[in-house]
Amino acid sequence: MTTNDETTALDKLNRALDSGAFQQVRFTLNNSLRPAEVAHLLEQSPPKEREILWNLIHTDNEGKVLQYLADDIQADILSKMDTDRVLAITESLDTDDVADVLQQLPERVTRELLKIMDQQNRERLEVVLAYPEDTAGGLMNTDTVTIRPDITVETVLRYIRRHNEIPEMTDSLFVVSRRKESYIGILPLTKLLVSDPNITVREIMNTDIKPIPAEMPDDEVASLFAKHDLVSAPVVNKKGKLLGRITIDDVVDVIREDADHSMMSMAGLDDDEDTFAPLMKTTRRRAVWLGINLITALTASAVIGIFQNTIDKVVALAVLMPIVASMGGIAGSQTLTLMIRGQALGHVERSNAGWLLNRELLVGGLNGVLWALVVSAVSIYWFEDTTIGLVIGLAIIINLIAGALAGTVLPLALKSWGIDPALAGSVLLTTITDVVGFFAFLGLATYFYG
Amino acid sequence: MTTNDETTALDKLNRALDSGAFQQVRFTLNNSLRPAEVAHLLEQSPPKEREILWNLIHTDNEGKVLQYLADDIQADILSKMDTDRVLAITESLDTDDVADVLQQLPERVTRELLKIMDQQNRERLEVVLAYPEDTAGGLMNTDTVTIRPDITVETVLRYIRRHNEIPEMTDSLFVVSRRKESYIGILPLTKLLVSDPNITVREIMNTDIKPIPAEMPDDEVASLFAKHDLVSAPVVNKKGKLLGRITIDDVVDVIREDADHSMMSMAGLDDDEDTFAPLMKTTRRRAVWLGINLITALTASAVIGIFQNTIDKVVALAVLMPIVASMGGIAGSQTLTLMIRGQALGHVERSNAGWLLNRELLVGGLNGVLWALVVSAVSIYWFEDTTIGLVIGLAIIINLIAGALAGTVLPLALKSWGIDPALAGSVLLTTITDVVGFFAFLGLATYFYG
């Protein structure tokens, strides 16, 4: 997703940094590039360059750049700042973005910050901070433009013209009741512009779109936006009072993170992972995943250990056994990936799981037979031994069916137990296909050669 | 991402279908649910139910539902229709969505359709069809509202009020020259609403945002939208003439597909894959991937085959050897996943690849030493043999470094050769860590026991 413009920007900056031309870099960072572009540059820079670049950004721009950075990097930069500087930075940001930044800080610092903030900002912020980061409330912003239902279009137009500026991404005005600021409906700007000036808001407002409860999880918010092709949507509390609005730019971030999440989790990585995380942090995080996977590998070895005598008699078994485990693992992880994506998209649920399990078992069986024939033929030709061909063929069929079964059932079971299938699924699946693969192959061999 | 509302909808529909209450289902599909919700229901239904549901949808709604379906399912439904029906369906759609639908059809049918279409629709459509589906031109829509630079705000407001409706997702009007319809700038509705009625468009229009060339790849369009927080953007041809506009809802689809792509490709699946694809189609697609992976497995077996004599002497080697291959594979695929994500986000390029390779090799080395010590200790205790502990420890260090090297270099090399790293990376990586793992372990064993 790198545009050519940016590649050049990064190259230029690198060369400028190398030659010590800090003035030039400072100018580029603060004047030629947008905050989102500066954030992108920081994200593609190793730690040392990143720190140099960060220090060249004007204090006024720091906040805007910060909000575009991945959480991991944000937290890292904030941890090196004192409270006054953090306060200064947050003053230029939208409420939802300040809330995001504060969530990266230790609670002690957050409390201190709220204390020294001016009252209006604090009150707004406390509304957003009252909800977890991954809910509609944590995602919302408080910069809504509200109108009453009983005024005319002409009055609305006059009222708006008095504003110098309407907040970005405003595609609709929110209609609220006079007394309790309860949400009643929305008035899209496109509707406002084509309506008779003498008509009242009540007559043209849209009440089809239900307001989003502040407690709704962010992935449900994303699917609402997709379903209704929304640009912004109102957020209300339990009593129906309008609290703020969610805009599509923040929803796009949710979609991107959700999509990233499955892939990164399947490799035991964090979806916030900084590509240029420092050596020791990376080593520590990866070590944990390797340790978990070592348990799988040792389990597989233990299964092989049971059949040492058989391998001692027929050494060809040792040569061929990885094929059985590997084919089962590949087939199983295809099923697993399809299921995890299906769950993320909301395609898979209890009522259609039966159909999926049935199809996956049949696919596993058919591909099992196909590749069993191929591998059998290769094995018989290689070791001039028909028994080994029979054994490996049967073992492959068994393991591909086991892979299909585990690939379908594991994500369903894990999800119903509240465990993330993307994180735990692949390790468990490999354990199953390794154990079943080695056990079936060496067990059958022990029977036929015994 | 399933909301509770929908779960109930699917359950209800299933029960109604079971009891044969087609009237009720037909009513729900056509009156209670939005087209995006109906599409979602179709996507979560197995083939037979899907066909029944599709046949219950009114012809008027078919087009709207169709445009929300995944390409794979769209193509499947269209292939069963005659040309007249396709024509009827496309009449209710936006130009870009018609173009998407046409791209799922054989070229013969597309030509025939264009011939029987009315002239205005055909001309619009041909503009969009002139560009590949994955470019700005293929993504754009032709429903722009354009104004001249020399008119006043008041005139613009009067001109707009004459429209009965402004197209959805219109957040800006496009300013074009009188003569050649060249793009000049945009006028956001929010700006229009707060401006003095007597001022001209030229004085308040925004010329900061460069128009998008129709040839720009869709992932660059997506990153432009993210960078500038856009809701819609103008698309121009090489001469600067305004062709149409791209809206955020289509960009969200691009982001979703791109993010899906890496994860699905790494498991050898297509990103358009229908979760409920029929048995034989699924079996065929999966068989290809299993066949490719069999080559990896056979290569690994060939390496083990070289050392049959050593295994014959020390059978414990057969028990422990999968651990070495597996640890290298896991470590390598963590590096590979991080690199593939980094490439997709535009974080990784030539100028910072050196830093990444360096860090990954060090991470591989450090984790190699750590887990070599653990596995060595386990092996020595298990087989009461210090030599085997030494051999497996060294082999693990070698293989984790090989995994880090392959995980970093493969995606860079594949990308520069124009091969998709997400598709080819994992198979090649496993081949390397298997071969290096077995060769290092059994080779060292042959040396020490020889």
Coordinates of N, CA, C and O in Angstrom, one line a residue, chain A residues 35-172:
Chain A
P35 N -0.2 14.6 8.8 CA 0.0 13.8 10.0 C 0.0 12.3 9.7 O 0.8 11.5 10.2
A36 N -1.0 11.8 8.9 CA -1.1 10.4 8.6 C 0.1 9.9 7.9 O 0.6 8.8 8.1
E37 N 0.7 10.7 7.0 CA 1.9 10.3 6.3 C 3.1 10.3 7.2 O 4.0 9.4 7.1
V38 N 3.2 11.3 8.2 CA 4.3 11.2 9.1 C 4.2 10.0 10.0 O 5.2 9.3 10.2
A39 N 3.0 9.7 10.4 CA 2.8 8.5 11.2 C 3.2 7.2 10.5 O 3.9 6.4 11.0
H40 N 2.9 7.2 9.2 CA 3.3 6.0 8.4 C 4.8 5.9 8.3 O 5.4 4.9 8.4
L41 N 5.5 7.1 8.1 CA 7.0 7.1 8.1 C 7.5 6.6 9.4 O 8.5 5.8 9.4
L42 N 7.0 7.0 10.5 CA 7.4 6.5 11.8 C 7.3 5.0 11.9 O 8.1 4.3 12.4
E43 N 6.1 4.5 11.5 CA 5.8 3.1 11.6 C 6.8 2.3 10.7 O 7.1 1.1 11.0
Q44 N 7.3 2.9 9.6 CA 8.2 2.1 8.8 C 9.7 2.4 9.1 O 10.6 2.1 8.4
S45 N 10.0 3.0 10.3 CA 11.3 3.3 10.7 C 11.7 2.5 11.9 O 11.0 2.3 12.8
P46 N 13.0 1.9 11.9 CA 13.5 1.2 13.0 C 13.6 2.2 14.2 O 13.7 3.4 14.0
P47 N 13.7 1.6 15.5 CA 13.6 2.4 16.7 C 14.5 3.7 16.7 O 14.0 4.8 17.1
K48 N 15.7 3.6 16.3 CA 16.6 4.8 16.5 C 16.2 5.9 15.6 O 16.0 7.0 16.0
E49 N 16.0 5.6 14.3 CA 15.5 6.6 13.3 C 14.1 7.2 13.8 O 13.9 8.3 13.7
R50 N 13.3 6.3 14.4 CA 12.0 6.7 14.8 C 12.1 7.8 15.9 O 11.4 8.8 15.8
E51 N 13.0 7.5 16.8 CA 13.2 8.5 17.9 C 13.7 9.8 17.4 O 13.2 10.9 17.8
I52 N 14.6 9.8 16.4 CA 15.2 11.0 15.9 C 14.0 11.8 15.2 O 13.8 13.0 15.4
L53 N 13.3 11.1 14.3 CA 12.2 11.7 13.6 C 11.1 12.3 14.5 O 10.7 13.4 14.4
W54 N 10.8 11.6 15.6 CA 9.8 12.0 16.5 C 10.2 13.4 17.2 O 9.4 14.3 17.3
N55 N 11.5 13.5 17.5 CA 12.0 14.7 18.1 C 12.0 15.9 17.2 O 12.2 17.0 17.6
L56 N 11.9 15.6 15.9 CA 12.0 16.7 14.9 C 10.6 17.3 14.6 O 10.4 18.3 14.0
I57 N 9.5 16.6 15.2 CA 8.1 17.0 14.9 C 7.8 18.2 15.9 O 8.1 18.1 17.1
H58 N 7.2 19.2 15.4 CA 6.7 20.3 16.3 C 5.7 19.8 17.3 O 4.9 19.0 17.0
T59 N 5.8 20.4 18.5 CA 4.8 20.0 19.5 C 3.4 20.1 19.0 O 2.5 19.3 19.4
D60 N 3.1 21.2 18.3 CA 1.7 21.4 17.8 C 1.2 20.2 16.9 O 0.0 19.9 16.9
N61 N 2.1 19.5 16.2 CA 1.8 18.5 15.3 C 1.8 17.1 16.0 O 1.2 16.1 15.5
E62 N 2.4 17.0 17.2 CA 2.7 15.7 17.8 C 1.4 14.9 18.0 O 1.3 13.8 17.7
G63 N 0.3 15.7 18.5 CA -0.9 15.0 18.8 C -1.6 14.4 17.6 O -2.0 13.2 17.6
K64 N -1.6 15.2 16.5 CA -2.2 14.7 15.3 C -1.5 13.5 14.7 O -2.1 12.5 14.2
V65 N -0.1 13.5 14.8 CA 0.6 12.3 14.3 C 0.3 11.1 15.2 O 0.1 10.0 14.7
L66 N 0.3 11.4 16.5 CA 0.2 10.3 17.5 C -1.1 9.5 17.3 O -1.1 8.2 17.3
Q67 N -2.2 10.2 16.9 CA -3.5 9.4 16.8 C -3.5 8.5 15.6 O -4.3 7.6 15.6
Y68 N -2.6 8.7 14.7 CA -2.5 7.8 13.5 C -1.6 6.6 13.7 O -1.5 5.7 12.9
L69 N -0.8 6.6 14.9 CA 0.1 5.5 15.1 C -0.6 4.3 15.7 O -1.6 4.4 16.4
A70 N 0.0 3.1 15.5 CA -0.5 1.9 16.1 C -0.4 2.0 17.6 O 0.6 2.6 18.1
D71 N -1.3 1.3 18.3 CA -1.3 1.4 19.8 C 0.0 1.1 20.4 O 0.4 1.8 21.3
D72 N 0.7 0.0 19.9 CA 2.0 -0.4 20.4 C 3.0 0.7 20.5 O 3.7 1.0 21.4
I73 N 3.1 1.5 19.3 CA 4.0 2.6 19.2 C 3.6 3.8 20.0 O 4.4 4.4 20.6
Q74 N 2.3 4.0 20.0 CA 1.7 5.1 20.8 C 2.2 5.0 22.2 O 2.7 5.9 22.9
A75 N 1.9 3.8 22.8 CA 2.2 3.5 24.2 C 3.7 3.7 24.5 O 4.1 4.3 25.5
D76 N 4.5 3.3 23.5 CA 6.0 3.4 23.7 C 6.4 4.9 23.8 O 7.2 5.3 24.6
I77 N 5.9 5.7 22.9 CA 6.2 7.1 22.8 C 5.7 7.8 24.1 O 6.4 8.6 24.7
L78 N 4.4 7.5 24.4 CA 3.8 8.2 25.6 C 4.6 7.9 26.9 O 4.7 8.7 27.8
S79 N 5.1 6.6 27.0 CA 5.7 6.2 28.2 C 7.0 7.0 28.5 O 7.5 7.1 29.6
K80 N 7.5 7.7 27.5 CA 8.7 8.5 27.7 C 8.4 10.0 27.9 O 9.4 10.8 28.0
M81 N 7.2 10.4 28.0 CA 6.8 11.8 28.1 C 6.4 12.1 29.6 O 5.8 11.2 30.2
D82 N 6.5 13.4 30.0 CA 5.9 13.7 31.3 C 4.5 14.2 31.1 O 4.1 14.5 30.0
T83 N 3.8 14.3 32.2 CA 2.3 14.6 32.1 C 2.0 15.9 31.4 O 1.0 15.9 30.7
D84 N 2.8 16.9 31.7 CA 2.5 18.2 31.0 C 2.5 18.1 29.5 O 1.7 18.7 28.8
R85 N 3.5 17.4 29.0 CA 3.7 17.3 27.6 C 2.5 16.5 27.0 O 1.9 16.9 26.0
V86 N 2.1 15.4 27.7 CA 0.9 14.6 27.2 C -0.3 15.5 27.2 O -1.1 15.5 26.2
L87 N -0.5 16.4 28.2 CA -1.6 17.3 28.3 C -1.6 18.2 27.1 O -2.6 18.4 26.4
A88 N -0.4 18.8 26.8 CA -0.3 19.7 25.7 C -0.7 19.1 24.4 O -1.4 19.6 23.6
I89 N -0.3 17.8 24.2 CA -0.5 17.1 23.0 C -2.0 16.8 22.8 O -2.6 17.0 21.8
T90 N -2.7 16.4 23.9 CA -4.1 16.0 23.8 C -5.0 17.2 23.6 O -6.1 17.0 23.1
E91 N -4.5 18.4 23.8 CA -5.4 19.5 23.6 C -5.9 19.7 22.2 O -6.9 20.3 21.9
S92 N -5.1 19.3 21.2 CA -5.4 19.5 19.8 C -6.3 18.3 19.2 O -6.6 18.4 18.1
L93 N -6.6 17.4 20.1 CA -7.3 16.2 19.5 C -8.8 16.1 19.8 O -9.3 16.7 20.7
D94 N -9.5 15.3 18.9 CA -10.9 15.0 19.2 C -11.0 14.2 20.5 O -10.1 13.4 20.8
T95 N -12.2 14.2 21.1 CA -12.4 13.5 22.4 C -12.1 12.0 22.3 O -11.4 11.5 23.1
D96 N -12.6 11.4 21.2 CA -12.4 9.9 21.1 C -10.9 9.6 20.9 O -10.4 8.6 21.4
D97 N -10.1 10.5 20.2 CA -8.7 10.2 20.1 C -8.0 10.5 21.4 O -7.0 9.7 21.7
V98 N -8.4 11.5 22.1 CA -7.7 11.7 23.5 C -8.0 10.5 24.3 O -7.1 9.9 25.0
A99 N -9.2 9.9 24.3 CA -9.6 8.8 25.1 C -8.7 7.6 24.7 O -8.2 6.9 25.5
D100 N -8.4 7.4 23.4 CA -7.6 6.3 22.9 C -6.2 6.5 23.5 O -5.5 5.5 23.9
V101 N -5.7 7.7 23.4 CA -4.3 8.0 23.9 C -4.3 7.7 25.4 O -3.3 7.0 25.9
L102 N -5.3 8.2 26.2 CA -5.2 8.0 27.6 C -5.3 6.5 28.0 O -4.7 6.1 29.0
Q103 N -5.9 5.7 27.1 CA -6.0 4.3 27.4 C -4.7 3.6 27.3 O -4.5 2.4 27.8
Q104 N -3.7 4.2 26.7 CA -2.3 3.7 26.6 C -1.5 4.0 27.8 O -0.4 3.5 28.0
L105 N -2.0 4.9 28.7 CA -1.2 5.4 29.8 C -1.6 4.6 31.1 O -2.7 4.1 31.2
P106 N -0.6 4.6 32.0 CA -1.0 4.0 33.3 C -2.1 4.8 34.0 O -2.2 6.0 33.8
E107 N -2.9 4.1 34.8 CA -4.1 4.8 35.3 C -3.7 6.0 36.2 O -4.4 7.0 36.2
R108 N -2.6 5.9 36.9 CA -2.1 7.0 37.7 C -2.0 8.3 36.9 O -2.4 9.4 37.2
V109 N -1.3 8.2 35.7 CA -1.1 9.3 34.8 C -2.4 9.8 34.3 O -2.7 11.1 34.3
T110 N -3.3 8.9 33.9 CA -4.6 9.4 33.4 C -5.4 10.2 34.5 O -5.9 11.3 34.2
R111 N -5.4 9.7 35.7 CA -6.1 10.4 36.8 C -5.5 11.8 36.9 O -6.2 12.8 37.1
E112 N -4.2 11.9 36.9 CA -3.5 13.2 37.1 C -3.8 14.1 36.0 O -4.1 15.3 36.2
L113 N -3.9 13.6 34.7 CA -4.2 14.4 33.6 C -5.6 15.0 33.7 O -5.8 16.2 33.4
L114 N -6.6 14.1 34.1 CA -7.9 14.6 34.2 C -8.1 15.7 35.2 O -8.9 16.6 35.0
K115 N -7.2 15.6 36.3 CA -7.3 16.6 37.3 C -6.9 18.0 36.8 O -7.5 19.0 37.1
I116 N -5.8 18.0 36.0 CA -5.3 19.3 35.5 C -6.0 19.9 34.3 O -5.7 21.0 33.8
M117 N -6.9 19.1 33.7 CA -7.6 19.5 32.5 C -8.7 20.5 32.8 O -9.2 20.6 33.9
D118 N -9.1 21.4 31.8 CA -10.2 22.3 32.1 C -11.5 21.5 32.2 O -11.6 20.4 31.6
Q119 N -12.5 22.1 32.8 CA -13.7 21.3 33.2 C -14.4 20.7 32.0 O -14.8 19.6 32.0
Q120 N -14.6 21.6 31.0 CA -15.4 21.1 29.8 C -14.8 19.9 29.2 O -15.5 18.9 28.9
N121 N -13.5 20.0 28.9 CA -12.8 18.9 28.3 C -12.9 17.6 29.2 O -13.1 16.5 28.7
R122 N -12.7 17.8 30.5 CA -12.8 16.7 31.4 C -14.1 16.0 31.4 O -14.2 14.8 31.2
E123 N -15.2 16.8 31.4 CA -16.5 16.2 31.4 C -16.8 15.4 30.1 O -17.3 14.3 30.1
R124 N -16.4 16.0 29.0 CA -16.6 15.3 27.7 C -15.8 14.0 27.7 O -16.3 13.0 27.2
L125 N -14.6 14.1 28.2 CA -13.7 12.9 28.1 C -14.2 11.8 29.0 O -14.1 10.6 28.7
E126 N -14.8 12.2 30.2 CA -15.2 11.2 31.1 C -16.4 10.4 30.5 O -16.6 9.2 30.8
V127 N -17.2 11.0 29.7 CA -18.3 10.3 29.0 C -17.7 9.2 28.2 O -18.2 8.1 28.2
V128 N -16.7 9.5 27.4 CA -16.1 8.5 26.5 C -15.3 7.4 27.3 O -15.4 6.2 27.0
L129 N -14.6 7.9 28.3 CA -13.7 7.0 29.1 C -14.6 6.0 29.9 O -14.1 5.0 30.4
A130 N -15.9 6.4 30.1 CA -16.8 5.5 30.9 C -17.0 4.1 30.2 O -17.5 3.2 30.8
Y131 N -16.7 4.1 28.9 CA -17.0 2.9 28.1 C -15.6 2.3 27.6 O -14.7 3.0 27.3
P132 N -15.6 0.9 27.6 CA -14.3 0.3 27.1 C -14.0 0.7 25.7 O -14.9 1.0 24.9
E133 N -12.7 0.6 25.4 CA -12.2 1.1 24.1 C -12.8 0.3 22.9 O -13.0 0.9 21.9
D134 N -13.2 -0.9 23.1 CA -13.8 -1.7 22.0 C -15.3 -1.7 22.0 O -15.9 -2.7 21.5
T135 N -15.9 -0.7 22.5 CA -17.4 -0.5 22.4 C -17.7 0.7 21.6 O -16.8 1.6 21.4
A136 N -19.0 0.9 21.3 CA -19.4 2.1 20.6 C -19.1 3.3 21.4 O -18.6 4.3 20.8
G137 N -19.2 3.3 22.7 CA -19.0 4.4 23.6 C -17.5 4.8 23.5 O -17.2 6.0 23.5
G138 N -16.6 3.8 23.5 CA -15.2 4.1 23.4 C -14.8 4.7 22.0 O -13.7 5.3 21.9
L139 N -15.6 4.4 21.0 CA -15.3 4.8 19.7 C -15.8 6.1 19.3 O -15.4 6.7 18.3
M140 N -16.8 6.6 20.1 CA -17.5 7.8 19.7 C -16.8 9.1 20.0 O -15.8 9.1 20.7
N141 N -17.3 10.1 19.3 CA -16.8 11.4 19.5 C -17.9 12.3 19.9 O -19.1 12.0 19.6
T142 N -17.6 13.4 20.6 CA -18.8 14.2 21.2 C -19.1 15.4 20.4 O -19.9 16.3 20.8
D143 N -18.5 15.6 19.2 CA -18.7 16.8 18.4 C -19.9 16.7 17.5 O -19.9 17.0 16.3
T144 N -21.1 16.5 18.1 CA -22.3 16.4 17.2 C -22.9 17.8 17.0 O -22.8 18.6 17.9
V145 N -23.6 17.9 15.9 CA -24.4 19.2 15.7 C -25.9 18.7 15.9 O -26.4 17.9 15.1
T146 N -26.5 19.3 16.9 CA -27.9 18.8 17.2 C -28.9 19.9 16.9 O -28.6 21.1 17.0
I147 N -30.1 19.5 16.5 CA -31.2 20.5 16.2 C -32.5 19.9 16.9 O -32.6 18.7 17.2
R148 N -33.5 20.8 17.0 CA -34.8 20.4 17.6 C -35.8 20.0 16.4 O -35.7 20.6 15.3
P149 N -36.8 19.2 16.7 CA -37.6 18.7 15.6 C -38.7 19.8 15.1 O -39.2 19.7 14.0
D150 N -39.0 20.8 16.0 CA -40.1 21.7 15.6 C -39.6 22.9 14.8 O -40.5 23.8 14.6
I151 N -38.4 23.0 14.5 CA -37.9 24.2 13.8 C -38.0 24.0 12.2 O -38.1 22.8 11.8
T152 N -38.0 25.0 11.4 CA -38.1 24.9 10.0 C -36.7 24.7 9.4 O -35.7 25.0 10.0
V153 N -36.7 24.2 8.1 CA -35.5 24.0 7.4 C -34.7 25.4 7.3 O -33.5 25.4 7.4
E154 N -35.5 26.4 7.1 CA -34.9 27.7 7.0 C -34.1 28.1 8.2 O -33.0 28.6 8.2
T155 N -34.7 27.8 9.4 CA -34.1 28.1 10.7 C -32.8 27.3 10.8 O -31.8 27.8 11.3
V156 N -32.9 26.0 10.4 CA -31.7 25.2 10.5 C -30.6 25.7 9.7 O -29.4 25.9 10.1
L157 N -30.9 26.2 8.4 CA -29.9 26.7 7.5 C -29.3 28.0 8.2 O -28.0 28.1 8.1
R158 N -30.1 28.8 8.8 CA -29.6 30.0 9.4 C -28.7 29.7 10.6 O -27.6 30.2 10.8
Y159 N -29.2 28.7 11.4 CA -28.4 28.3 12.6 C -27.1 27.7 12.2 O -26.0 28.0 12.8
I160 N -27.0 27.0 11.1 CA -25.8 26.4 10.7 C -24.8 27.4 10.1 O -23.6 27.4 10.4
R161 N -25.4 28.4 9.4 CA -24.5 29.4 8.8 C -23.8 30.2 9.9 O -22.7 30.8 9.7
R162 N -24.4 30.2 11.1 CA -23.7 30.9 12.2 C -22.4 30.2 12.7 O -21.5 30.8 13.3
H163 N -22.4 28.9 12.5 CA -21.1 28.2 12.7 C -20.0 28.6 11.8 O -20.3 28.9 10.6
N164 N -18.8 28.7 12.2 CA -17.7 29.0 11.3 C -17.4 27.7 10.6 O -17.0 27.7 9.4
E165 N -17.5 26.6 11.2 CA -17.0 25.4 10.7 C -17.9 24.3 11.3 O -18.4 24.3 12.4
I166 N -18.2 23.3 10.4 CA -19.0 22.1 10.9 C -17.9 21.0 11.1 O -17.0 20.9 10.2
P167 N -18.0 20.2 12.1 CA -17.0 19.2 12.3 C -16.8 18.3 11.1 O -17.8 18.0 10.4
E168 N -15.6 17.8 10.8 CA -15.3 16.9 9.7 C -16.2 15.7 9.8 O -16.6 15.2 10.8
M169 N -16.5 15.1 8.6 CA -17.3 13.9 8.5 C -18.7 14.1 9.0 O -19.4 13.1 9.4
T170 N -19.2 15.3 9.0 CA -20.6 15.5 9.3 C -21.4 15.4 8.1 O -21.4 16.2 7.2
D171 N -22.2 14.3 8.0 CA -23.1 14.1 6.8 C -24.6 14.3 7.3 O -25.4 14.3 6.4
S172 N -24.8 14.3 8.6 CA -26.1 14.4 9.1 C -26.1 15.2 10.4 O -25.2 15.3 11.1

